[in-house]
mmCIF file of C-alpha atoms and ligand atoms in Angstrom:
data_model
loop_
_atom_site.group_PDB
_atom_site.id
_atom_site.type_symbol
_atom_site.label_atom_id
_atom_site.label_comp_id
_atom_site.label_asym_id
_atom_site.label_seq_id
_atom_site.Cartn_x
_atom_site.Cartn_y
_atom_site.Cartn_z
ATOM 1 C CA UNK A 167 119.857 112.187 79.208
ATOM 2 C CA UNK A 168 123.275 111.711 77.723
ATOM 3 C CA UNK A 169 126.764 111.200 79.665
ATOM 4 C CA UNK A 170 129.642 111.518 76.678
ATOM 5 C CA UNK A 171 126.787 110.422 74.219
ATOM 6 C CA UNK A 172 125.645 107.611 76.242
ATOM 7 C CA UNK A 173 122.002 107.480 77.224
ATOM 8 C CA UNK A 174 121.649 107.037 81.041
ATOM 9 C CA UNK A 175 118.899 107.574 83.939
ATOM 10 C CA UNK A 176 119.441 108.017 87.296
ATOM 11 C CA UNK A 177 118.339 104.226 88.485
ATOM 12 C CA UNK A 178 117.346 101.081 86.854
ATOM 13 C CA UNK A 179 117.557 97.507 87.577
ATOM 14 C CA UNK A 180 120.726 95.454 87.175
ATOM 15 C CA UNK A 181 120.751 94.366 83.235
ATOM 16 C CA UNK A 182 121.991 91.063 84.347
ATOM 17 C CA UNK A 183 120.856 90.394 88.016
ATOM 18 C CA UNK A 184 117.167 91.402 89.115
ATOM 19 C CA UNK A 185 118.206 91.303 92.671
ATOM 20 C CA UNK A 186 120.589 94.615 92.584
ATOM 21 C CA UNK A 187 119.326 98.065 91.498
ATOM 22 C CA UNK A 188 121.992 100.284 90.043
ATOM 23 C CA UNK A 189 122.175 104.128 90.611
ATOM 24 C CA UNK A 190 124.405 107.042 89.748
ATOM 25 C CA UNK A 191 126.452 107.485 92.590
ATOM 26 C CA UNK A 192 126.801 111.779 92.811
ATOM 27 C CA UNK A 193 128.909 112.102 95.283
ATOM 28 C CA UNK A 194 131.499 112.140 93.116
ATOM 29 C CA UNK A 195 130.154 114.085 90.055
ATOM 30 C CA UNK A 196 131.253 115.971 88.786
ATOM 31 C CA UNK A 197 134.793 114.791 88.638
ATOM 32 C CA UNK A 198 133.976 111.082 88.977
ATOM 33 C CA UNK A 199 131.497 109.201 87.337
ATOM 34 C CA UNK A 200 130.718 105.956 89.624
ATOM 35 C CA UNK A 201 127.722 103.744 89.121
ATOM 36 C CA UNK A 202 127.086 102.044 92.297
ATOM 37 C CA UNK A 203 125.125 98.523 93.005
ATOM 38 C CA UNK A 204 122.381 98.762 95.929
ATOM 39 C CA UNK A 205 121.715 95.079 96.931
ATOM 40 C CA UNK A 206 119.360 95.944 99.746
ATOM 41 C CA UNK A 207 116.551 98.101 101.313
ATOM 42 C CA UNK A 208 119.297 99.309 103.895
ATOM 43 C CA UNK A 209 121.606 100.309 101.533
ATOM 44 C CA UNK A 210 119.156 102.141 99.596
ATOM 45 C CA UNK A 211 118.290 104.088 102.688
ATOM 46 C CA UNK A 212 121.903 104.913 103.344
ATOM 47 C CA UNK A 213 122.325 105.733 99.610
ATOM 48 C CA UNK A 214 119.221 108.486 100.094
ATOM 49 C CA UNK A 215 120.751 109.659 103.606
ATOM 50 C CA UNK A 216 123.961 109.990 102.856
ATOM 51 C CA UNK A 217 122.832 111.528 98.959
ATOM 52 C CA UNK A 218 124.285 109.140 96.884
ATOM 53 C CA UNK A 219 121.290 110.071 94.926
ATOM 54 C CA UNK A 220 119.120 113.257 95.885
ATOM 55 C CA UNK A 221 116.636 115.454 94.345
ATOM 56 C CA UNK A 222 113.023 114.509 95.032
ATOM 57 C CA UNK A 223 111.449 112.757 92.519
ATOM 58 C CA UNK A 224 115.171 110.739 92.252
ATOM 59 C CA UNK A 225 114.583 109.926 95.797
ATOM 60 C CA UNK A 226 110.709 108.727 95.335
ATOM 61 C CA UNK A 227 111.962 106.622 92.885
ATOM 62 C CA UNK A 228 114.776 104.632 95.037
ATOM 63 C CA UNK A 229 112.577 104.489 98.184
ATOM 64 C CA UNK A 230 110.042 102.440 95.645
ATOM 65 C CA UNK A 231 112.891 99.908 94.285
ATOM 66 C CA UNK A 232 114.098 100.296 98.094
ATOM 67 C CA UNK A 233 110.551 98.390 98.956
ATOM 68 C CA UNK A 234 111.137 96.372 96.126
ATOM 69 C CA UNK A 235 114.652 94.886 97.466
ATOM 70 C CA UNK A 236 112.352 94.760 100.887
ATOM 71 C CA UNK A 237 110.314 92.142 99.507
ATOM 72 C CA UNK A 238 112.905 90.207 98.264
ATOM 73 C CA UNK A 239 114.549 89.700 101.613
ATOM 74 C CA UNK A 240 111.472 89.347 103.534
ATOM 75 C CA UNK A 241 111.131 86.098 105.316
ATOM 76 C CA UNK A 242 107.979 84.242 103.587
ATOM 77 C CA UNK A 243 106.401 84.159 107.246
ATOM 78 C CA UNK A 244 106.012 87.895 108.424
ATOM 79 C CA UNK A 245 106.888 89.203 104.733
ATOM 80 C CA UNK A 246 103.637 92.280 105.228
ATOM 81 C CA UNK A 247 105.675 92.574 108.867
ATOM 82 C CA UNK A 248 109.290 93.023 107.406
ATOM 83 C CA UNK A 249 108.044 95.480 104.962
ATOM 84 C CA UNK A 250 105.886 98.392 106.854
ATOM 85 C CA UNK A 251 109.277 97.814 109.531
ATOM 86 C CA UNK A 252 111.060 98.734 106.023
ATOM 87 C CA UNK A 253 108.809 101.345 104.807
ATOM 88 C CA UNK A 254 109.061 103.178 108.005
ATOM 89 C CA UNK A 255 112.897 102.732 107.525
ATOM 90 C CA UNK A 256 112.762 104.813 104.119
ATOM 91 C CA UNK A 257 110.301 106.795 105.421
ATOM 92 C CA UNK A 258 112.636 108.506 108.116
ATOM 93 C CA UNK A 259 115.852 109.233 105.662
ATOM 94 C CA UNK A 260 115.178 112.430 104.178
ATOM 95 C CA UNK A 261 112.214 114.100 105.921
ATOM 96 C CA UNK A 262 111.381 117.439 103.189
ATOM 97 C CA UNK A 263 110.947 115.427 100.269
ATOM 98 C CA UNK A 264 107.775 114.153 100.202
ATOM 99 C CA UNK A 265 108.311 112.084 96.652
ATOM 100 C CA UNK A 266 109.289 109.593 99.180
ATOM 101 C CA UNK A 267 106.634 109.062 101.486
ATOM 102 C CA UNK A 268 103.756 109.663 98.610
ATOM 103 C CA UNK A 269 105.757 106.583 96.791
ATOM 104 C CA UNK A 270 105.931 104.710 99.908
ATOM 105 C CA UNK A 271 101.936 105.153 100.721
ATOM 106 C CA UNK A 272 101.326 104.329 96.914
ATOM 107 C CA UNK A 273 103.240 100.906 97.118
ATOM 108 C CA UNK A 274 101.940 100.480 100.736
ATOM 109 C CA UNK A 275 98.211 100.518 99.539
ATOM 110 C CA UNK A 276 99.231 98.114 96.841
ATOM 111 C CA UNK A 277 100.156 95.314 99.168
ATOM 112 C CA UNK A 278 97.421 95.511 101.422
ATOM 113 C CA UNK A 279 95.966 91.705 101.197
ATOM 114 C CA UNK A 280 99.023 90.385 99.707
ATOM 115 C CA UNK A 281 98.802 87.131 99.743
ATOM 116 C CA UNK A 282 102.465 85.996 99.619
ATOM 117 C CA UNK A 283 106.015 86.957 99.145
ATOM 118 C CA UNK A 284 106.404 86.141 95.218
ATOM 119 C CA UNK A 285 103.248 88.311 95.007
ATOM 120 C CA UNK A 286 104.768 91.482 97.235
ATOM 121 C CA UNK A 287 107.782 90.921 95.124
ATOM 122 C CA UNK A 288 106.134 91.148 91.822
ATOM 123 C CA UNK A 289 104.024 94.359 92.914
ATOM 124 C CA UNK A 290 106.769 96.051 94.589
ATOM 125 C CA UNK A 291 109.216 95.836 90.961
ATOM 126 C CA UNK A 292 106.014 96.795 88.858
ATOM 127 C CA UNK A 293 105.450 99.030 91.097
ATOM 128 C CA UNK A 294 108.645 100.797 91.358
ATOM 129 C CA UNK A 295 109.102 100.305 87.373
ATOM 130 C CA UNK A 296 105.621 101.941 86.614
ATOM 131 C CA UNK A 297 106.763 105.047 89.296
ATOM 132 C CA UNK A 298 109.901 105.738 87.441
ATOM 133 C CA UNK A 299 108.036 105.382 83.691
ATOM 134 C CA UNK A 300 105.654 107.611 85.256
ATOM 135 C CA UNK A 301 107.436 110.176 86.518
ATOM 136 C CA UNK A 302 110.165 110.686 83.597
ATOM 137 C CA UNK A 303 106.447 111.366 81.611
ATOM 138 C CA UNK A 304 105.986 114.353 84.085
ATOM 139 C CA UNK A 305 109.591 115.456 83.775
ATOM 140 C CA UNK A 306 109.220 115.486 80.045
ATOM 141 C CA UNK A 307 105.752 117.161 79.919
ATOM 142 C CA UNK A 308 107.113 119.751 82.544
ATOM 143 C CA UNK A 309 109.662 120.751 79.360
ATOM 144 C CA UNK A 310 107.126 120.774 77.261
ATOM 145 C CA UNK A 311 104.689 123.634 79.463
ATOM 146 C CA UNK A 312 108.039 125.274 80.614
ATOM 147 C CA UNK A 313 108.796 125.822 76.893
ATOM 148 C CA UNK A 314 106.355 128.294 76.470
ATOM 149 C CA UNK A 315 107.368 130.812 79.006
ATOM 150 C CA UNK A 316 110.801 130.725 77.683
ATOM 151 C CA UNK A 317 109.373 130.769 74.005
ATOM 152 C CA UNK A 318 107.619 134.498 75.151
ATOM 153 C CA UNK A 319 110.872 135.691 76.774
ATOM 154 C CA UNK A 320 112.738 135.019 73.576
ATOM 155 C CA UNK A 321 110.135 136.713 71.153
ATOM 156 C CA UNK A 322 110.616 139.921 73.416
ATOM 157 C CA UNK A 323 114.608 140.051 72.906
ATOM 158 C CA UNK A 324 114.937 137.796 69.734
ATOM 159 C CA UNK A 325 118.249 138.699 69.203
ATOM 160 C CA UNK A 326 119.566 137.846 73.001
ATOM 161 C CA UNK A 327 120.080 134.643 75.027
ATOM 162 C CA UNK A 328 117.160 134.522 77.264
ATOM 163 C CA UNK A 329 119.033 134.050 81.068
ATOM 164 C CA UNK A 330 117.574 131.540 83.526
ATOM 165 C CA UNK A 331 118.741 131.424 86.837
ATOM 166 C CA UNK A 332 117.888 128.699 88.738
ATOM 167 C CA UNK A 333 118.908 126.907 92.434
ATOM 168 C CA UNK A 334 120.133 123.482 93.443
ATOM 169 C CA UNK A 335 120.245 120.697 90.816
ATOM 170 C CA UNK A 336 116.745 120.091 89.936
ATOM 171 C CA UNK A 337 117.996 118.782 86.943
ATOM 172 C CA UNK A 338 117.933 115.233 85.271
ATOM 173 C CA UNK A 339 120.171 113.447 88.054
ATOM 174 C CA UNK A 340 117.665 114.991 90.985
ATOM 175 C CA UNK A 341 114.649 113.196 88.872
ATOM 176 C CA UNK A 342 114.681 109.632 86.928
ATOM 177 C CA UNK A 343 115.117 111.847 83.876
ATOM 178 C CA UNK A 344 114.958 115.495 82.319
ATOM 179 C CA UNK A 345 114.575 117.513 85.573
ATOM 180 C CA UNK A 346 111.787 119.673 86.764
ATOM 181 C CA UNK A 347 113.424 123.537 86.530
ATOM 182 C CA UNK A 348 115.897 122.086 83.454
ATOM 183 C CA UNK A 349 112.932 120.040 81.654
ATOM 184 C CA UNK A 350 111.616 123.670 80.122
ATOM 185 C CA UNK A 351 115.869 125.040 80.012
ATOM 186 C CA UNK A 352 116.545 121.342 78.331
ATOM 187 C CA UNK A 353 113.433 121.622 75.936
ATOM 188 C CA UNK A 354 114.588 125.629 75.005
ATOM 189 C CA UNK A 355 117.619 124.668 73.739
ATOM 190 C CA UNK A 356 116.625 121.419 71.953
ATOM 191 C CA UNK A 357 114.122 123.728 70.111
ATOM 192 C CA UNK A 358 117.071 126.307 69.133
ATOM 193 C CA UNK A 359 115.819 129.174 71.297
ATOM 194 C CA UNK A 360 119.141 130.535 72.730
ATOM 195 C CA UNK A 361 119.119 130.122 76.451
ATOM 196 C CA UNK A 362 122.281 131.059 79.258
ATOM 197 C CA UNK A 363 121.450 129.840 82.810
ATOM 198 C CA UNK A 364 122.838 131.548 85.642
ATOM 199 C CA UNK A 365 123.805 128.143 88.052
ATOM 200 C CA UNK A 366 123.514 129.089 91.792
ATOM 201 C CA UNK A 367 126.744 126.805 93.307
ATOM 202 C CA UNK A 368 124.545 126.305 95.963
ATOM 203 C CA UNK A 369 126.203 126.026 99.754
ATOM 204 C CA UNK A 370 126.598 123.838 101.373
ATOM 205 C CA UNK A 371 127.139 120.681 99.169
ATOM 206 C CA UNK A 372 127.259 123.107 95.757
ATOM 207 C CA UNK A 373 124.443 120.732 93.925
ATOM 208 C CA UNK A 374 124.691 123.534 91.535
ATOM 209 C CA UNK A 375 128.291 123.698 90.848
ATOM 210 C CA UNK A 376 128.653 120.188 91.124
ATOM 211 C CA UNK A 377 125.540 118.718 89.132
ATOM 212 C CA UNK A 378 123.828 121.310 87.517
ATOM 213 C CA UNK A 379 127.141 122.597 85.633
ATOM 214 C CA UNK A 380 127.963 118.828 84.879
ATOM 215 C CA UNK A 381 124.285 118.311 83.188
ATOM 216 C CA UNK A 382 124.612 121.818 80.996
ATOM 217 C CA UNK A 383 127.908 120.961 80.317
ATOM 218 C CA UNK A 384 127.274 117.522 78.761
ATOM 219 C CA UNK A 385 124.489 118.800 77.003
ATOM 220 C CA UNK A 386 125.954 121.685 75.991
ATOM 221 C CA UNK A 387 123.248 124.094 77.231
ATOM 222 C CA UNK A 388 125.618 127.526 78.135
ATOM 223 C CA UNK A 389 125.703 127.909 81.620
ATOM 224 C CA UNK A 390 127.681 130.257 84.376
ATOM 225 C CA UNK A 391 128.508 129.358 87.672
ATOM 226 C CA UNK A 392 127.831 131.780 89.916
ATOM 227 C CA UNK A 393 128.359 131.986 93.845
ATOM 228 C CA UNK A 394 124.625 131.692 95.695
ATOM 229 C CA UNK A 395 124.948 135.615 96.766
ATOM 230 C CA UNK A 396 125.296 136.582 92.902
ATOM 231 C CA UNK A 397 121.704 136.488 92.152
ATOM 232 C CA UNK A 398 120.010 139.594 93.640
ATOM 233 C CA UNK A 399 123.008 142.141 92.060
ATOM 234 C CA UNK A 400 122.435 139.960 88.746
ATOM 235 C CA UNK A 401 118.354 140.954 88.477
ATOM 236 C CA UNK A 402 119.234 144.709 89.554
ATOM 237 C CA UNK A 403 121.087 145.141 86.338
ATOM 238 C CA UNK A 404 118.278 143.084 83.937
ATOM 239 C CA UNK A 405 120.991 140.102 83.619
ATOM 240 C CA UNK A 406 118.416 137.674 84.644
ATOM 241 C CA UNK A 407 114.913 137.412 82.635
ATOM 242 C CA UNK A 408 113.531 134.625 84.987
ATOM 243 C CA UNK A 409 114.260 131.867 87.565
ATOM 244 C CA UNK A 410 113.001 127.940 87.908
ATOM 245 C CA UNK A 411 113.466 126.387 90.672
ATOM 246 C CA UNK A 412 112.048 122.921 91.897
ATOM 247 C CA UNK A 413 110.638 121.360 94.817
ATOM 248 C CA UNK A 414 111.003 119.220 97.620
ATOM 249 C CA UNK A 415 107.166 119.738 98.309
ATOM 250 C CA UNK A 416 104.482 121.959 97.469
ATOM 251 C CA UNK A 417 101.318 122.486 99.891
ATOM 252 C CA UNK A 418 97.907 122.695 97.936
ATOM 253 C CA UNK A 419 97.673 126.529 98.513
ATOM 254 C CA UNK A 420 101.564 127.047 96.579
ATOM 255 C CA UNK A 421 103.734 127.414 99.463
ATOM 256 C CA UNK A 422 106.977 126.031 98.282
ATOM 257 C CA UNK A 423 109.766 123.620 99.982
ATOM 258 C CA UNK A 424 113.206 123.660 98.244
ATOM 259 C CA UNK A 425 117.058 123.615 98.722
ATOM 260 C CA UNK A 426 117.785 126.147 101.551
ATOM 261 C CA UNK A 427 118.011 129.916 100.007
ATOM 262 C CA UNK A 428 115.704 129.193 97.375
ATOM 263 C CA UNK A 429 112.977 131.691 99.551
ATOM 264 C CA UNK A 430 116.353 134.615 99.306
ATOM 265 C CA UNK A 431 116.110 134.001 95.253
ATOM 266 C CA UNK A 432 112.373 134.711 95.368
ATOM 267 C CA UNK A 433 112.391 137.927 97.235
ATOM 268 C CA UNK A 434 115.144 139.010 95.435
ATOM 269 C CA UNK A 435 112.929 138.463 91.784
ATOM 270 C CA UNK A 436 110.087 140.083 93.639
ATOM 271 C CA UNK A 437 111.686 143.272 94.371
ATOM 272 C CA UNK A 438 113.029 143.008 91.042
ATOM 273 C CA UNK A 439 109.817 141.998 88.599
ATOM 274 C CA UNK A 440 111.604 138.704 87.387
ATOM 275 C CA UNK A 441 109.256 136.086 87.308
ATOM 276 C CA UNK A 442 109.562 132.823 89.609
ATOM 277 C CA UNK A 443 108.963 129.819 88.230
ATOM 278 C CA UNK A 444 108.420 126.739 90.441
ATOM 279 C CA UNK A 445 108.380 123.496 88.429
ATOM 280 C CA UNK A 446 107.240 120.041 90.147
ATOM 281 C CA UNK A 447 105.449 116.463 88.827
ATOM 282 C CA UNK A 448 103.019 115.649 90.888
ATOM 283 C CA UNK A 449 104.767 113.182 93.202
ATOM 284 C CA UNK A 450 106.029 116.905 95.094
ATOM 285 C CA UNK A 451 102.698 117.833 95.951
ATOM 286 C CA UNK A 452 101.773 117.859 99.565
ATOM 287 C CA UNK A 453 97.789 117.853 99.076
ATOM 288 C CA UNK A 454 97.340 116.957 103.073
ATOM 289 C CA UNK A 455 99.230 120.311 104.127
ATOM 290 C CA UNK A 456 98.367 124.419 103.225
ATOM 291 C CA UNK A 457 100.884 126.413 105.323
ATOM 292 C CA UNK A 458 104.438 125.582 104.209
ATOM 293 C CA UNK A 459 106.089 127.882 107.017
ATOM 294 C CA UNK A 460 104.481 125.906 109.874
ATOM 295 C CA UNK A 461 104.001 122.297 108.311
ATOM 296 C CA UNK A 462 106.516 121.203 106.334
ATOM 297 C CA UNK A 463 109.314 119.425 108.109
ATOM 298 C CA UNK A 464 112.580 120.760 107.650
ATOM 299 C CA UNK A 465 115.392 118.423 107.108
ATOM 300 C CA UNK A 466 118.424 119.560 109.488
ATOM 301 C CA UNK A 467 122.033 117.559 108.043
ATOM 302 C CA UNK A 468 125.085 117.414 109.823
ATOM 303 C CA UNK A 469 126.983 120.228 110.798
ATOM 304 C CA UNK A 470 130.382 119.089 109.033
ATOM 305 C CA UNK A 471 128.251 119.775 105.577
ATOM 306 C CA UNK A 472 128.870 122.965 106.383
ATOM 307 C CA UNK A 473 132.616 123.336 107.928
ATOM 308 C CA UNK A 474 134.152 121.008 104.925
ATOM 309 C CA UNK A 475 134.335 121.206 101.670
ATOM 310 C CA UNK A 476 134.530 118.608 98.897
ATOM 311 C CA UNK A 477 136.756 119.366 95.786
ATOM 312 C CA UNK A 478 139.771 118.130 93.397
ATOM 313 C CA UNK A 479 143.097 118.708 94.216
ATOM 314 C CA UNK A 480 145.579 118.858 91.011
ATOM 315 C CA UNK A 481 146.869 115.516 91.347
ATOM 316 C CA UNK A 482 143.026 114.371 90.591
ATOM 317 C CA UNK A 483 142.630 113.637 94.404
ATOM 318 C CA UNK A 484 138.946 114.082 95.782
ATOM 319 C CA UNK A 485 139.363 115.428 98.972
ATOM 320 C CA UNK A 486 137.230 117.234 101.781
ATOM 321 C CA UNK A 487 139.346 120.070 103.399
ATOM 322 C CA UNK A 488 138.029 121.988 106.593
ATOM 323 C CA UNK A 489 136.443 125.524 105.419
ATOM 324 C CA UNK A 490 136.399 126.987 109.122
ATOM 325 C CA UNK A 491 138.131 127.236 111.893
ATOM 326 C CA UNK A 492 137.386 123.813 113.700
ATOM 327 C CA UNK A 493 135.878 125.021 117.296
ATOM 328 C CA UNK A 494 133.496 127.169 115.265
ATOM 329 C CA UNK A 495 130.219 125.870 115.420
ATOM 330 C CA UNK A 496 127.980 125.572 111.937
ATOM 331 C CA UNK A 497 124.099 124.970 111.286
ATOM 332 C CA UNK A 498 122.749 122.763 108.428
ATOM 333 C CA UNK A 499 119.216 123.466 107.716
ATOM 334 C CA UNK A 500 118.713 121.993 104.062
ATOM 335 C CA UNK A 501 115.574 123.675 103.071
ATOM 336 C CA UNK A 502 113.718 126.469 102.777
ATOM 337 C CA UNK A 503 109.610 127.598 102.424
ATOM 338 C CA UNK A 504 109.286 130.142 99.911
ATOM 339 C CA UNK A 505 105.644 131.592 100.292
ATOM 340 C CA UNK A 506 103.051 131.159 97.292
ATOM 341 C CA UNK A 507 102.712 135.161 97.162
ATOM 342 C CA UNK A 508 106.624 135.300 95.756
ATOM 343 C CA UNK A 509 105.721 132.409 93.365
ATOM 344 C CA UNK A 510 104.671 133.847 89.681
ATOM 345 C CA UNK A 511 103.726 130.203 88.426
ATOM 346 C CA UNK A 512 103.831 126.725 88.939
ATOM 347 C CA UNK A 513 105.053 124.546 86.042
ATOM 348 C CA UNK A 514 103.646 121.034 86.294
ATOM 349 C CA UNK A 515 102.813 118.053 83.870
ATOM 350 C CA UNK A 516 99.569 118.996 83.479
ATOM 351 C CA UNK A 517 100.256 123.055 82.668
ATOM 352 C CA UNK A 518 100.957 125.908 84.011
ATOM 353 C CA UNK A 519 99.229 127.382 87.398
ATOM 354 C CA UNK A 520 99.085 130.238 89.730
ATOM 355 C CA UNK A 521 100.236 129.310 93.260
ATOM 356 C CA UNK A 522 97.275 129.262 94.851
ATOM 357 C CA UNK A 523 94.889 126.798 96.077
ATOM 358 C CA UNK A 524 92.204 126.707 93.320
ATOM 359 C CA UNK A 525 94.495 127.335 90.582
ATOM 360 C CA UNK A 526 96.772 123.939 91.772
ATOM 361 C CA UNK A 527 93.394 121.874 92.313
ATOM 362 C CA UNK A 528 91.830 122.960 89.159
ATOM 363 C CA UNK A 529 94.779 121.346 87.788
ATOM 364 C CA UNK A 530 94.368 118.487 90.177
ATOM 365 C CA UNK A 531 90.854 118.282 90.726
ATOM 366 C CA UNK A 532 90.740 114.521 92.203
ATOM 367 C CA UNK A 533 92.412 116.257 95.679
ATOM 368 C CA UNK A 534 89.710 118.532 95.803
HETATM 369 O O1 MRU B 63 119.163 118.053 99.131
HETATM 370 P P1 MRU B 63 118.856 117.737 97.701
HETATM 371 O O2 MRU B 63 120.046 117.809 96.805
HETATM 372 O O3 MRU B 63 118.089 116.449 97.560
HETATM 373 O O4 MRU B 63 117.880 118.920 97.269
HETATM 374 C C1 MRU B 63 117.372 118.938 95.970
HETATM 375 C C2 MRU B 63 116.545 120.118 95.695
HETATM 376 O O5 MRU B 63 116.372 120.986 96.517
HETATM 377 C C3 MRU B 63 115.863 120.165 94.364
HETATM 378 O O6 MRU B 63 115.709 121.488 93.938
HETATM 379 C C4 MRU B 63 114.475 119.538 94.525
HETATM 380 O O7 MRU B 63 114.586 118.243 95.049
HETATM 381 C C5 MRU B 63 113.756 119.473 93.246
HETATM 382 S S1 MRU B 63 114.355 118.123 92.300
HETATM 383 C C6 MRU B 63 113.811 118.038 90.764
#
């Protein structure tokens, strides 16, 4: 996608130095735009900690060129040692979205009999090349499926913007490119079919008011920012025609893991008729797990998410400034299981499915 007409993705390799990966640093969007240098595994796993870059498939994609910058620090003697040490590094920084441990397994299987460091090297950067390729494919094909739904909304009220409303950022910054929920919004408006999306700011760390309204903004898709209790009163008076939302993982029955009050968004469509649209590539299946309630881990961040708040003061200043009153204690739970029953579809690369466990492997037959 395009920043002030200039084509970007979310990570790629250093134009000039193979040994540094490069990544849009969004802690700072949307009043800053920072491109950061990662120069080693560790710093990629603080980068996808501390959200430098976030979003699921975004974070599959650095944990594979965080493997990648594994290999080329790995002694020569002990190189297969250093990297599982590494992998299980990754593995622990963000626990919900599974993009990173089905990247890390992928890569993992690849080195099995390496023979030498060059070699781990070489697979690790093909590897983590052939991912991101891969997945901006699935972004772009989720557009493509999503289109259609919106296409149908729009020949029922021709004459009306056809409102989204949608959670989070699950845009083109939380994938290597395109999004998963703004692939179809993205595709919409490229094709002239006049779409409005209602942007959740999304509490704590307002990924919606921060990243969401920078992407529609720079692509000039029309957008509202609305605060995260909006939603509900919005679908009661017909504002909103349908939500997409992505995921941090999907079980193989349709039970669905995303940013923490997506599950409040679904009821609220339910009692409402407004269809829920989950988009996800591949990489955000879960095909080991069924029951998203009990068995998807739920990633708890620090309390002071919560308490302060990040914004711009008038002299351009970023600055975090304390929300409550400092003795009062705050929770952080960054995700949320919304149940496959509340989902009306689930948008993937290969189509569009029912949330349920033969519908997803009928798309996906080889985890049958
Ligand atoms: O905590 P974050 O910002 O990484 O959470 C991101 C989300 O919840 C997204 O909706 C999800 O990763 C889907 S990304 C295309």
């Amino acid at each position: 996608m395009k920043i002030q007409g200039k084509p970007y993705q979310t990570i790629w390799v250093h134009p000039t130095n193979s040994s540094i990966i490069q990544i849009i640093d969004q802690r700072w969007l949307p009043h800053k735009f920072v491109i950061e240098d990662i120069s080693s595994c560790h710093e990629m796993g603080v980068a996808i900690k501390d959200m430098h870059l976030r979003g699921a498939p975004c974070i599959g994609a650095a944990a594979a060129y965080g493997m990648y910058l594994a290999a080329l620090e790995a002694p020569e003697n002990g190189f297969q040692t250093y990297l599982k040490e590494q992998s299980d590094y990754l593995n622990q920084t963000r626990p919900t979205a599974v993009d990173l441990g089905n990247a890390i397994t992928a890569v993992s299987k690849k080195l099995v009999g390496c023979p030498n460091k060059k070699t781990a090297v070489e697979i690790c950067l093909n590897f983590a090349k052939e991912a991101c390729a891969e997945s901006v494919e699935h972004c772009r094909l989720i557009g493509v499926h999503g289109l259609e739904i919106i296409k149908k909304i729009h020949a029922d009220k021709p004459d009306q913007p056809v409102n989204i409303l949608t959670h989070c950022n699950a845009g083109w910054l939380a994938t290597v490119d395109h999004g998963t929920a703004t692939s179809p919004i993205y595709a919409a408006h490229n094709a002239g079919i006049p779409v409005h999306v209602w942007v959740d700011e999304t509490r704590p760390r307002n990924q919606g008011a921060r990243i969401t309204a920078f992407e529609l903004l720079e692509h000039g898709v029309p957008h509202t920012v609305i605060p995260d209790n909006v939603g509900g009163h919005l679908m009661q008076h017909g504002m909103v025609d349908m939500v997409i939302v992505g995921s941090d993982r999907t079980t193989r029955s349709g039970d669905v893991a995303n940013k923490i009050g997506t599950y409040l968004k679904a009821l609220a469509a339910k009692d409402n008729e407004v269809p829920f649209y989950v988009a996800l590539p591949h990489s955000s299946f879960d095909f080991t797990i069924r029951d998203g309630v009990k068995e998807i881990p739920i990633e708890k961040r620090g309390a002071k998410e919560v308490s302060y708040i990040q914004g711009k003061t008038k002299s351009g200043e970023i600055l975090e400034v304390l929300l409550t009153p400092e003795d009062s204690p705050s929770m952080n739970y960054a995700f949320d299981v919304t149940p496959a029953h509340l989902v009306s579809g689930i948008i993937t690369e290969r189509g569009i499915c029912a949330a349920n466990e033969a519908a997803i492997l009928a798309l996906f037959p080889e985890y049958q």
